[in-house]
Amino acid sequence: MNAEVDVPTARSVLASSTLLGSLSPEQIDQLLVRSRMAQASRGEIIWMDGSEISYFGIVGTGFVKMVRTSSGGQELTAEIMGPGQSFGLLGAIEGTGCPLSARAVSTVWYLRVSKADFLTMYGQNVPLRDHLIRRTTLRLRGAIDMMSRMASGRVEHRIAAVLVQLAESYGVEEAGGSMRLEVPLSRQDLAELAGTTVETAIRITSRWTKEGILKASYRSLTIQSTSRLLEILGD
Amino acid sequence: MNAEVDVPTARSVLASSTLLGSLSPEQIDQLLVRSRMAQASRGEIIWMDGSEISYFGIVGTGFVKMVRTSSGGQELTAEIMGPGQSFGLLGAIEGTGCPLSARAVSTVWYLRVSKADFLTMYGQNVPLRDHLIRRTTLRLRGAIDMMSRMASGRVEHRIAAVLVQLAESYGVEEAGGSMRLEVPLSRQDLAELAGTTVETAIRITSRWTKEGILKASYRSLTIQSTSRLLEILGD
DNA sequence: GGGCTACCATGACCGTGGTCATAATGCGCG
DNA sequence: CGCGCATTATGACCACGGTCATGGTAGCCC
């Protein structure tokens, strides 16, 4: 474990935050007083859903998945958060427990920000609230999109949709126009995102690899032909 | 069509609104200037998703469903709005088109409120924004719940979940402890809520009727045994 | 390197639920 | 009242995908 060489500083993480990066230097200092960097390694649970937590997180490096454990015991991943994104705020404003568990997808360094500190700042800062409304609205829209995908039945569609969405957020252009997902996703992770089983996720990725749509290897996916994926989505 | 006898007044609808009912009398007057009551009959489309509309709605009497049309053409109902609830606000704040179509479930009288008027008031009214954040957050949580239900596979569970949720919002206690849903739901409507087909919805409601869990008739459902439904949800 | 564990892969089996067909019933309307 | 349409109902068929079982492979730690 030599990941300690590049631990991001609390300040740099806060500055890179999509939500809080635009705060004034004084406000940032204020939040930093009681914020601490923390680490979690792959698979580690950062918090369980329902629990009351005094902080929320901002991803510095690595990836976190927000997971809903259904009554049947199977896990559904609602979202994957990458560097600069904050997670666990939903419960902070409501004051109720977090509706989603947070689990590290890769080794992740994240900043723990005190909810209480954030809330006092939030109370005094109207632009921040406006920003948050817009963000929540967008997430709601995304959730509605995802819902209609989930209901659409065919697993192929769902997986294609998940891949396209992931590519938008975390795709890295490679030689030959292909897109590598920088999230280290196992087939299990992919299955949880699409609401299906590992076996089915494997079957579909294997087939698509043979058809030249994907390049799949150990915990890694590269999209070779986005257009073919969109085709699968469209028909 | 003799529904005209009890058309609610614009003022009464606004006053009954869960979102705007707590505004000051002056603010209500201000919103009323350019608000008009409108009617839609069962099945009628109030607006299509994606379209730019200058107003949002508040239900006076009757019910409206918010529908997402997926690429496959099948409709998924995200929410059912009843008296006092507002719909179409999501797009108002973003300024983007509405993500969901609105369609009347029954004959419905609703108030059309100008988005522009609302937005100016919204800009000056911090408590209103706070209220809206809370509301949006709750909806997001509901959407996440629904997502995990949708992904859970078995249609039986999804239908049971939908019925329980509907009972919470629109259930009327009847003699013998049963709950009648005051929403005039056809099996088709139920199917769209649960993300399944009419046939399956009919099969399940028929079976449950035989088992004494439900009483199903023409566009109407009465839950006889909530505990049995919760049992189905739980296992 | 050897062994362990997580991950990937593939096949067999079969139940759920979608699709299609067909019909009975309820409700509105001329 | 009787016609027509929407809704409810039920059966036959079968594909998709979940479950189980088994084996190969890649990374990782000692």
Coordinates of C-alpha atoms (C1' of nucleotides) in Angstrom, one line a residue:
Chain A
M1 CA 0.0 0.0 0.0
N2 CA 2.1 2.9 -1.2
A3 CA -0.8 5.2 -1.9
E4 CA 0.4 7.5 0.8
V5 CA 2.8 9.2 -1.6
D6 CA 0.0 11.3 -3.1
V7 CA -2.5 12.0 -0.3
P8 CA -4.3 15.2 -1.4
T9 CA -4.5 18.0 1.1
A10 CA -7.7 18.9 2.7
R11 CA -7.5 22.4 1.2
S12 CA -7.0 21.0 -2.4
V13 CA -9.9 18.7 -2.1
L14 CA -12.2 21.4 -0.9
A15 CA -11.0 23.7 -3.6
S16 CA -11.7 21.0 -6.2
S17 CA -15.2 20.4 -4.9
T18 CA -17.9 21.0 -7.4
L19 CA -20.2 22.1 -4.6
L20 CA -17.9 24.1 -2.3
G21 CA -15.1 25.1 -4.6
S22 CA -16.5 28.6 -5.2
L23 CA -16.7 29.6 -1.5
S24 CA -14.6 32.5 -0.3
P25 CA -11.2 31.8 1.2
E26 CA -12.5 32.7 4.7
Q27 CA -15.4 30.3 4.4
I28 CA -13.0 27.6 3.2
D29 CA -10.7 28.2 6.2
Q30 CA -13.7 28.0 8.4
L31 CA -14.8 24.6 7.1
L32 CA -11.2 23.3 7.2
V33 CA -10.9 23.8 10.9
R34 CA -12.8 20.6 11.7
S35 CA -12.3 18.7 8.4
R36 CA -10.0 15.8 8.2
M37 CA -8.8 13.6 5.3
A38 CA -9.7 9.9 5.6
Q39 CA -8.9 6.8 3.7
A40 CA -10.9 3.7 2.8
S41 CA -9.7 0.8 0.8
R42 CA -11.7 -1.1 -1.9
G43 CA -14.8 -2.7 -0.6
E44 CA -14.7 -0.9 2.7
I45 CA -17.9 0.6 4.0
I46 CA -17.6 4.3 4.8
W47 CA -21.0 4.3 6.4
M48 CA -24.2 2.2 6.5
D49 CA -27.5 3.6 5.4
G50 CA -29.8 4.7 8.1
S51 CA -27.0 5.7 10.4
E52 CA -26.6 9.2 11.9
I53 CA -23.3 10.6 10.9
S54 CA -21.8 13.9 11.9
Y55 CA -20.0 14.5 8.6
F56 CA -20.3 14.2 4.9
G57 CA -17.6 13.4 2.4
I58 CA -15.9 15.0 -0.6
V59 CA -13.9 12.6 -2.8
G60 CA -10.2 13.5 -3.2
T61 CA -8.9 10.6 -5.2
G62 CA -10.6 7.3 -6.1
F63 CA -14.2 6.4 -6.2
V64 CA -17.1 5.8 -3.9
K65 CA -20.4 4.1 -4.7
M66 CA -23.7 5.1 -3.0
V67 CA -25.6 1.9 -2.3
R68 CA -29.1 1.0 -1.5
T69 CA -29.6 -2.3 0.2
S70 CA -33.0 -3.6 -0.7
S71 CA -35.2 -5.7 1.5
G72 CA -34.1 -8.8 -0.4
G73 CA -30.5 -8.2 0.6
Q74 CA -29.2 -7.4 -2.8
E75 CA -27.4 -4.1 -3.3
L76 CA -28.3 -1.5 -5.9
T77 CA -25.8 1.2 -6.7
A78 CA -27.5 4.5 -7.2
E79 CA -24.5 6.6 -8.0
I80 CA -20.8 6.5 -8.3
M81 CA -18.9 9.6 -7.0
G82 CA -15.5 10.6 -8.3
P83 CA -12.9 13.3 -7.4
G84 CA -14.4 16.6 -6.5
Q85 CA -17.9 15.2 -5.8
S86 CA -19.5 15.3 -2.4
F87 CA -21.6 12.5 -1.0
G88 CA -23.9 12.2 2.1
L89 CA -25.4 15.6 1.9
L90 CA -28.9 14.5 1.4
G91 CA -29.3 13.4 5.0
A92 CA -27.4 16.4 6.3
I93 CA -30.0 19.0 5.3
E94 CA -32.9 16.8 6.3
G95 CA -31.3 15.9 9.5
T96 CA -32.6 12.4 9.0
G97 CA -30.2 9.4 8.6
C98 CA -28.5 8.8 5.3
P99 CA -30.7 6.9 2.8
L100 CA -27.7 5.3 1.1
S101 CA -24.6 3.5 2.3
A102 CA -21.3 4.7 1.0
R103 CA -18.7 2.1 0.0
A104 CA -15.2 2.5 -1.5
V105 CA -14.9 1.2 -5.1
S106 CA -11.2 1.7 -5.1
T107 CA -8.7 2.9 -2.6
V108 CA -10.1 6.4 -1.9
W109 CA -9.0 9.5 0.0
Y110 CA -11.8 11.7 1.0
L111 CA -12.4 14.8 3.1
R112 CA -14.7 14.5 6.1
V113 CA -16.5 17.8 6.5
S114 CA -18.5 18.4 9.6
K115 CA -22.2 18.6 8.8
A116 CA -22.8 21.1 11.7
D117 CA -20.2 23.5 10.3
F118 CA -21.6 23.1 6.9
L119 CA -25.1 23.8 8.1
T120 CA -24.3 27.0 9.8
M121 CA -22.5 28.2 6.7
Y122 CA -25.4 26.9 4.6
G123 CA -27.9 28.9 6.7
Q124 CA -26.0 32.2 6.1
N125 CA -25.2 31.6 2.5
V126 CA -28.1 32.0 0.0
P127 CA -26.1 31.4 -3.2
L128 CA -24.9 28.1 -1.6
R129 CA -28.5 27.1 -1.1
D130 CA -29.4 28.0 -4.7
H131 CA -26.5 26.0 -5.9
L132 CA -27.7 23.1 -3.8
I133 CA -31.3 23.3 -5.1
R134 CA -30.0 23.2 -8.7
R135 CA -27.8 20.2 -7.8
T136 CA -30.5 18.3 -6.1
T137 CA -32.9 19.0 -8.9
L138 CA -30.4 17.6 -11.4
R139 CA -29.9 14.5 -9.3
L140 CA -33.7 14.1 -9.1
R141 CA -33.9 14.3 -12.8
G142 CA -31.1 11.7 -13.1
A143 CA -32.9 9.4 -10.7
I144 CA -36.1 9.7 -12.8
D145 CA -34.0 8.8 -15.8
M146 CA -32.5 5.8 -14.1
M147 CA -35.9 4.7 -12.9
S148 CA -37.3 4.6 -16.4
R149 CA -34.3 2.7 -17.5
M150 CA -34.7 0.2 -14.7
A151 CA -38.3 -0.4 -15.6
S152 CA -37.6 -0.9 -19.2
G153 CA -37.0 -4.5 -18.7
R154 CA -34.2 -5.7 -20.9
V155 CA -31.0 -6.0 -19.0
E156 CA -29.0 -5.2 -22.2
H157 CA -30.5 -1.7 -22.3
R158 CA -29.8 -1.1 -18.7
I159 CA -26.2 -2.1 -18.9
A160 CA -25.7 0.0 -22.1
A161 CA -27.3 3.0 -20.3
V162 CA -25.0 2.6 -17.3
L163 CA -21.9 2.4 -19.5
V164 CA -22.9 5.4 -21.5
Q165 CA -23.5 7.4 -18.3
L166 CA -20.3 6.3 -16.8
A167 CA -18.4 7.2 -19.9
E168 CA -19.8 10.7 -19.7
S169 CA -18.5 11.2 -16.2
Y170 CA -15.4 9.1 -16.1
G171 CA -14.5 8.3 -19.6
V172 CA -10.9 8.9 -20.8
E173 CA -10.3 9.2 -24.5
E174 CA -7.8 6.6 -25.7
A175 CA -6.0 6.0 -29.0
G176 CA -8.4 4.9 -31.7
G177 CA -11.3 6.9 -30.3
S178 CA -12.1 4.4 -27.6
M179 CA -13.2 5.4 -24.1
R180 CA -11.6 3.8 -21.1
L181 CA -13.6 4.1 -17.8
E182 CA -11.2 5.2 -15.1
V183 CA -13.4 3.7 -12.5
P184 CA -12.0 0.2 -11.6
L185 CA -15.3 -1.6 -12.0
S186 CA -15.7 -5.3 -11.5
R187 CA -18.5 -7.1 -13.2
Q188 CA -20.1 -7.3 -9.8
D189 CA -20.1 -3.5 -9.5
L190 CA -21.5 -3.2 -13.0
A191 CA -24.3 -5.7 -12.2
E192 CA -25.2 -3.6 -9.1
L193 CA -25.4 -0.5 -11.2
A194 CA -27.7 -2.1 -13.7
G195 CA -29.8 -4.0 -11.2
T196 CA -28.9 -7.5 -12.4
T197 CA -26.7 -10.4 -11.4
V198 CA -22.9 -10.9 -11.9
E199 CA -23.5 -13.8 -14.3
T200 CA -25.7 -11.8 -16.6
A201 CA -23.3 -8.8 -16.5
I202 CA -20.4 -11.1 -17.4
R203 CA -22.4 -12.8 -20.2
I204 CA -23.2 -9.5 -21.8
T205 CA -19.8 -7.9 -21.5
S206 CA -18.2 -11.1 -22.9
R207 CA -20.5 -11.1 -25.9
W208 CA -19.9 -7.4 -26.5
T209 CA -16.2 -8.0 -26.3
K210 CA -16.5 -10.6 -29.0
E211 CA -18.6 -8.2 -31.1
G212 CA -15.9 -5.5 -30.7
I213 CA -18.1 -3.1 -28.8
L214 CA -16.1 -3.4 -25.6
K215 CA -12.7 -4.3 -24.4
A216 CA -13.1 -5.9 -21.0
S217 CA -10.3 -7.0 -18.7
Y218 CA -9.7 -7.4 -15.0
R219 CA -11.8 -4.7 -13.2
S220 CA -11.6 -2.5 -16.2
L221 CA -13.8 -1.6 -19.2
T222 CA -13.1 0.2 -22.4
I223 CA -15.8 1.2 -24.8
Q224 CA -14.7 0.6 -28.3
S225 CA -17.8 1.7 -30.1
T226 CA -20.0 4.2 -28.4
S227 CA -22.3 4.4 -31.4
R228 CA -23.1 0.7 -31.2
L229 CA -24.0 1.2 -27.5
L230 CA -26.3 4.0 -28.4
E231 CA -27.8 1.8 -31.1
I232 CA -28.6 -0.8 -28.4
L233 CA -30.2 1.9 -26.3
G234 CA -32.3 3.3 -29.1
D235 CA -34.2 0.4 -30.6
Chain B
M1 CA -70.4 15.8 -17.5
N2 CA -71.9 17.7 -14.6
A3 CA -68.6 18.3 -12.7
E4 CA -68.9 22.0 -13.2
V5 CA -71.1 22.3 -10.1
D6 CA -68.1 22.1 -7.8
V7 CA -65.2 23.9 -9.5
P8 CA -62.9 25.1 -6.8
T9 CA -61.9 28.7 -6.9
A10 CA -58.3 29.7 -7.7
R11 CA -57.9 31.2 -4.3
S12 CA -59.0 28.0 -2.5
V13 CA -56.7 25.8 -4.5
L14 CA -53.7 28.1 -3.8
A15 CA -54.6 28.1 -0.1
S16 CA -54.8 24.3 0.0
S17 CA -51.4 24.0 -1.7
T18 CA -48.9 22.1 0.4
L19 CA -46.2 24.3 -1.1
L20 CA -47.7 27.7 -1.4
G21 CA -50.4 27.6 1.2
S22 CA -48.3 29.4 3.8
L23 CA -47.6 32.5 1.7
S24 CA -48.8 35.8 3.0
P25 CA -52.2 37.1 1.7
E26 CA -50.4 39.8 -0.4
Q27 CA -48.2 37.2 -2.0
I28 CA -51.2 35.0 -2.8
D29 CA -53.0 37.9 -4.4
Q30 CA -49.9 38.6 -6.4
L31 CA -49.8 35.0 -7.7
L32 CA -53.5 35.0 -8.4
V33 CA -53.3 37.9 -10.9
R34 CA -52.2 35.6 -13.7
S35 CA -53.4 32.3 -12.5
R36 CA -56.3 30.5 -14.0
M37 CA -58.3 27.3 -13.3
A38 CA -58.2 24.7 -16.0
Q39 CA -59.8 21.4 -16.5
A40 CA -58.7 18.1 -18.1
S41 CA -60.7 15.0 -18.4
R42 CA -59.5 11.4 -17.9
G43 CA -56.6 10.5 -20.2
E44 CA -56.0 14.0 -21.4
I45 CA -52.4 15.1 -21.7
I46 CA -51.8 18.3 -19.8
W47 CA -48.3 18.7 -21.2
M48 CA -45.8 16.5 -23.0
D49 CA -42.3 16.0 -21.5
G50 CA -39.6 18.1 -23.0
S51 CA -41.9 20.9 -23.9
E52 CA -41.4 24.5 -22.6
I53 CA -44.3 25.6 -20.6
S54 CA -45.0 29.0 -19.0
Y55 CA -46.9 27.6 -16.1
F56 CA -47.0 24.8 -13.5
G57 CA -50.0 23.3 -11.9
I58 CA -51.6 22.8 -8.5
V59 CA -54.3 20.1 -8.3
G60 CA -57.7 21.3 -7.0
T61 CA -59.8 18.2 -7.5
G62 CA -59.0 14.9 -9.1
F63 CA -55.7 13.3 -9.9
V64 CA -52.8 13.8 -12.2
K65 CA -50.0 11.3 -13.1
M66 CA -46.5 12.3 -13.9
V67 CA -45.3 10.1 -16.7
R68 CA -42.0 9.3 -18.2
T69 CA -42.1 7.9 -21.7
S70 CA -39.2 5.6 -22.2
S71 CA -37.4 5.0 -25.5
G72 CA -39.4 1.8 -26.0
G73 CA -42.6 3.7 -26.0
Q74 CA -44.0 2.3 -22.8
E75 CA -45.0 4.7 -20.2
L76 CA -43.8 4.7 -16.6
T77 CA -45.6 6.7 -14.0
A78 CA -43.2 8.3 -11.5
E79 CA -45.8 9.9 -9.3
I80 CA -49.5 10.5 -8.8
M81 CA -50.5 14.0 -7.6
G82 CA -53.7 14.7 -5.7
P83 CA -55.5 17.8 -4.3
G84 CA -53.2 20.4 -2.9
Q85 CA -50.1 19.1 -4.7
S86 CA -48.2 21.0 -7.3
F87 CA -46.6 19.5 -10.4
G88 CA -44.3 20.7 -13.1
L89 CA -42.0 22.8 -10.8
L90 CA -38.9 20.8 -11.5
G91 CA -38.4 22.3 -14.9
A92 CA -39.5 25.8 -13.6
I93 CA -36.5 26.3 -11.5
E94 CA -34.0 24.8 -13.9
G95 CA -35.5 26.6 -16.8
T96 CA -35.2 23.5 -18.9
G97 CA -38.1 21.6 -20.3
C98 CA -40.3 19.4 -18.1
P99 CA -38.8 16.0 -17.7
L100 CA -42.2 14.4 -17.2
S101 CA -45.4 14.5 -19.0
A102 CA -48.6 15.3 -17.0
R103 CA -51.7 13.3 -17.7
A104 CA -55.1 13.4 -16.0
V105 CA -56.1 10.2 -14.2
S106 CA -59.6 11.4 -13.6
T107 CA -61.4 14.5 -14.5
V108 CA -59.3 17.1 -12.8
W109 CA -59.5 20.8 -12.0
Y110 CA -56.1 22.4 -11.5
L111 CA -54.7 25.9 -11.2
R112 CA -52.3 27.1 -13.7
V113 CA -49.7 29.4 -12.0
S114 CA -47.3 31.4 -14.1
K115 CA -43.8 30.2 -13.7
A116 CA -42.4 33.7 -14.2
D117 CA -44.5 35.1 -11.4
F118 CA -43.6 32.3 -9.2
L119 CA -39.9 32.7 -10.0
T120 CA -39.8 36.4 -9.0
M121 CA -41.5 35.6 -5.8
Y122 CA -39.2 32.6 -5.3
G123 CA -36.1 34.9 -5.8
Q124 CA -37.2 37.2 -3.0
N125 CA -38.4 34.6 -0.6
V126 CA -35.8 32.6 1.2
P127 CA -38.2 30.5 3.3
L128 CA -39.9 29.4 0.2
R129 CA -36.6 28.3 -1.2
D130 CA -35.8 26.3 1.9
H131 CA -39.2 24.7 1.7
L132 CA -38.6 23.8 -1.8
I133 CA -35.2 22.3 -1.0
R134 CA -36.7 20.1 1.6
R135 CA -39.5 19.1 -0.7
T136 CA -37.1 18.2 -3.5
T137 CA -34.9 16.3 -1.1
L138 CA -37.8 14.2 0.0
R139 CA -38.8 13.5 -3.6
L140 CA -35.3 12.5 -4.4
R141 CA -35.4 10.1 -1.5
G142 CA -38.7 8.7 -2.8
A143 CA -37.2 8.3 -6.2
I144 CA -34.3 6.3 -4.8
D145 CA -36.7 4.1 -2.9
M146 CA -38.7 3.6 -6.1
M147 CA -35.5 2.7 -8.0
S148 CA -34.5 0.0 -5.6
R149 CA -38.1 -1.4 -5.7
M150 CA -38.0 -1.4 -9.5
A151 CA -34.6 -3.2 -9.5
S152 CA -35.8 -5.8 -7.0
G153 CA -37.1 -8.0 -9.8
R154 CA -40.3 -9.6 -8.7
V155 CA -43.4 -7.8 -10.0
E156 CA -45.4 -8.9 -7.0
H157 CA -43.2 -6.9 -4.7
R158 CA -43.4 -3.8 -6.9
I159 CA -47.2 -3.9 -7.1
A160 CA -47.4 -4.4 -3.3
A161 CA -45.1 -1.5 -2.8
V162 CA -47.1 0.8 -5.1
L163 CA -50.3 -0.1 -3.3
V164 CA -48.9 0.5 0.1
Q165 CA -47.6 3.9 -1.0
L166 CA -50.8 4.9 -2.6
A167 CA -52.7 3.9 0.5
E168 CA -50.6 6.2 2.6
S169 CA -51.4 9.1 0.4
Y170 CA -54.8 8.4 -0.9
G171 CA -56.3 5.7 1.3
V172 CA -59.7 6.2 2.9
E173 CA -60.6 4.1 5.8
E174 CA -63.7 2.0 5.3
A175 CA -65.9 -0.2 7.4
G176 CA -64.0 -3.3 8.5
G177 CA -60.6 -1.7 8.5
S178 CA -60.2 -1.8 4.8
M179 CA -58.6 1.0 2.8
R180 CA -60.2 2.2 -0.4
L181 CA -57.9 4.1 -2.8
E182 CA -59.7 7.2 -3.8
V183 CA -57.7 7.4 -7.0
P184 CA -59.7 5.9 -9.9
L185 CA -56.9 3.5 -11.0
S186 CA -57.3 1.1 -13.9
R187 CA -55.1 -2.0 -14.0
Q188 CA -53.3 -0.2 -16.8
D189 CA -52.5 2.7 -14.5
L190 CA -51.4 0.3 -11.8
A191 CA -49.1 -1.5 -14.3
E192 CA -47.5 1.8 -15.3
L193 CA -46.8 2.6 -11.7
A194 CA -45.2 -0.8 -11.1
G195 CA -43.3 -0.9 -14.4
T196 CA -45.1 -4.0 -15.7
T197 CA -47.8 -5.0 -18.2
V198 CA -51.6 -4.8 -17.9
E199 CA -51.9 -8.6 -18.0
T200 CA -49.6 -9.2 -15.2
A201 CA -51.2 -6.4 -13.1
I202 CA -54.6 -8.0 -13.7
R203 CA -53.3 -11.5 -12.9
I204 CA -51.9 -10.4 -9.6
T205 CA -54.9 -8.3 -8.5
S206 CA -57.2 -11.1 -9.5
R207 CA -55.2 -13.6 -7.4
W208 CA -55.1 -11.3 -4.5
T209 CA -58.8 -10.7 -4.7
K210 CA -59.4 -14.4 -4.5
E211 CA -57.0 -14.6 -1.5
G212 CA -58.9 -11.8 0.2
I213 CA -56.1 -9.3 0.2
L214 CA -57.8 -6.9 -2.2
K215 CA -61.2 -6.0 -3.4
A216 CA -60.9 -5.0 -7.0
S217 CA -63.6 -3.6 -9.2
Y218 CA -63.9 -1.3 -12.2
R219 CA -61.1 1.3 -11.9
S220 CA -61.1 0.9 -8.2
L221 CA -59.0 -0.9 -5.6
T222 CA -59.7 -1.5 -1.9
I223 CA -57.0 -3.0 0.3
Q224 CA -58.6 -5.6 2.6
S225 CA -55.5 -6.7 4.4
T226 CA -52.6 -4.2 4.6
S227 CA -50.7 -6.7 6.8
R228 CA -50.7 -9.3 4.1
L229 CA -49.3 -6.8 1.7
L230 CA -46.6 -5.8 4.0
E231 CA -45.8 -9.5 4.4
I232 CA -45.3 -9.8 0.7
L233 CA -43.0 -6.8 0.8
G234 CA -41.0 -8.2 3.6
D235 CA -39.9 -11.7 2.6
Chain C
dG1 C1' 7.4 -19.5 -6.8
dG2 C1' 3.4 -21.4 -4.5
dG3 C1' -0.8 -20.9 -2.7
dC4 C1' -5.0 -18.2 -1.7
dT5 C1' -8.7 -15.4 -2.9
dA6 C1' -11.3 -12.6 -5.8
dC7 C1' -12.8 -12.3 -10.3
dC8 C1' -14.1 -13.9 -14.9
dA9 C1' -16.3 -17.3 -17.7
dT10 C1' -19.6 -20.7 -19.5
dG11 C1' -23.1 -24.2 -19.3
dA12 C1' -27.6 -26.5 -17.7
dC13 C1' -32.0 -25.7 -15.8
dC14 C1' -36.3 -23.5 -15.2
dG15 C1' -39.5 -20.0 -13.3
dT16 C1' -41.2 -15.4 -13.9
dG17 C1' -43.4 -12.6 -16.5
dG18 C1' -43.8 -10.5 -21.4
dT19 C1' -46.5 -11.3 -25.7
dC20 C1' -50.4 -12.7 -28.3
dA21 C1' -55.0 -14.3 -28.7
dT22 C1' -59.7 -14.5 -27.3
dA23 C1' -63.5 -13.4 -24.7
dA24 C1' -66.6 -11.7 -21.1
dT25 C1' -68.1 -7.7 -18.6
dG26 C1' -68.9 -2.9 -17.4
dC27 C1' -69.9 1.8 -18.7
dG28 C1' -71.1 5.7 -21.6
dC29 C1' -73.8 7.5 -25.1
dG30 C1' -76.9 8.0 -29.1
Chain D
dC1 C1' -82.2 -0.3 -25.1
dG2 C1' -78.6 -1.7 -27.7
dC3 C1' -74.4 -0.4 -29.7
dG4 C1' -69.4 0.4 -29.2
dC5 C1' -65.4 1.0 -26.7
dA6 C1' -62.6 0.5 -22.7
dT7 C1' -61.6 -2.5 -19.1
dT8 C1' -61.1 -6.9 -16.9
dA9 C1' -60.1 -11.7 -17.3
dT10 C1' -57.7 -16.0 -18.6
dG11 C1' -55.1 -19.2 -21.2
dA12 C1' -51.0 -20.8 -24.3
dC13 C1' -46.5 -20.0 -25.5
dC14 C1' -41.7 -19.0 -24.8
dA15 C1' -37.7 -15.9 -24.2
dC16 C1' -35.1 -13.5 -20.9
dG17 C1' -32.5 -13.8 -17.2
dG18 C1' -32.0 -15.6 -12.3
dT19 C1' -30.0 -19.6 -9.9
dC20 C1' -26.7 -23.2 -9.3
dA21 C1' -22.6 -25.6 -10.5
dT22 C1' -18.1 -25.9 -12.1
dG23 C1' -13.8 -24.5 -13.8
dG24 C1' -10.2 -21.2 -15.5
dT25 C1' -7.5 -16.9 -14.7
dA26 C1' -5.5 -12.8 -12.7
dG27 C1' -3.7 -10.4 -8.9
dC28 C1' -1.7 -10.5 -4.3
dC29 C1' 0.7 -11.7 -0.2
dC30 C1' 3.9 -14.8 2.3

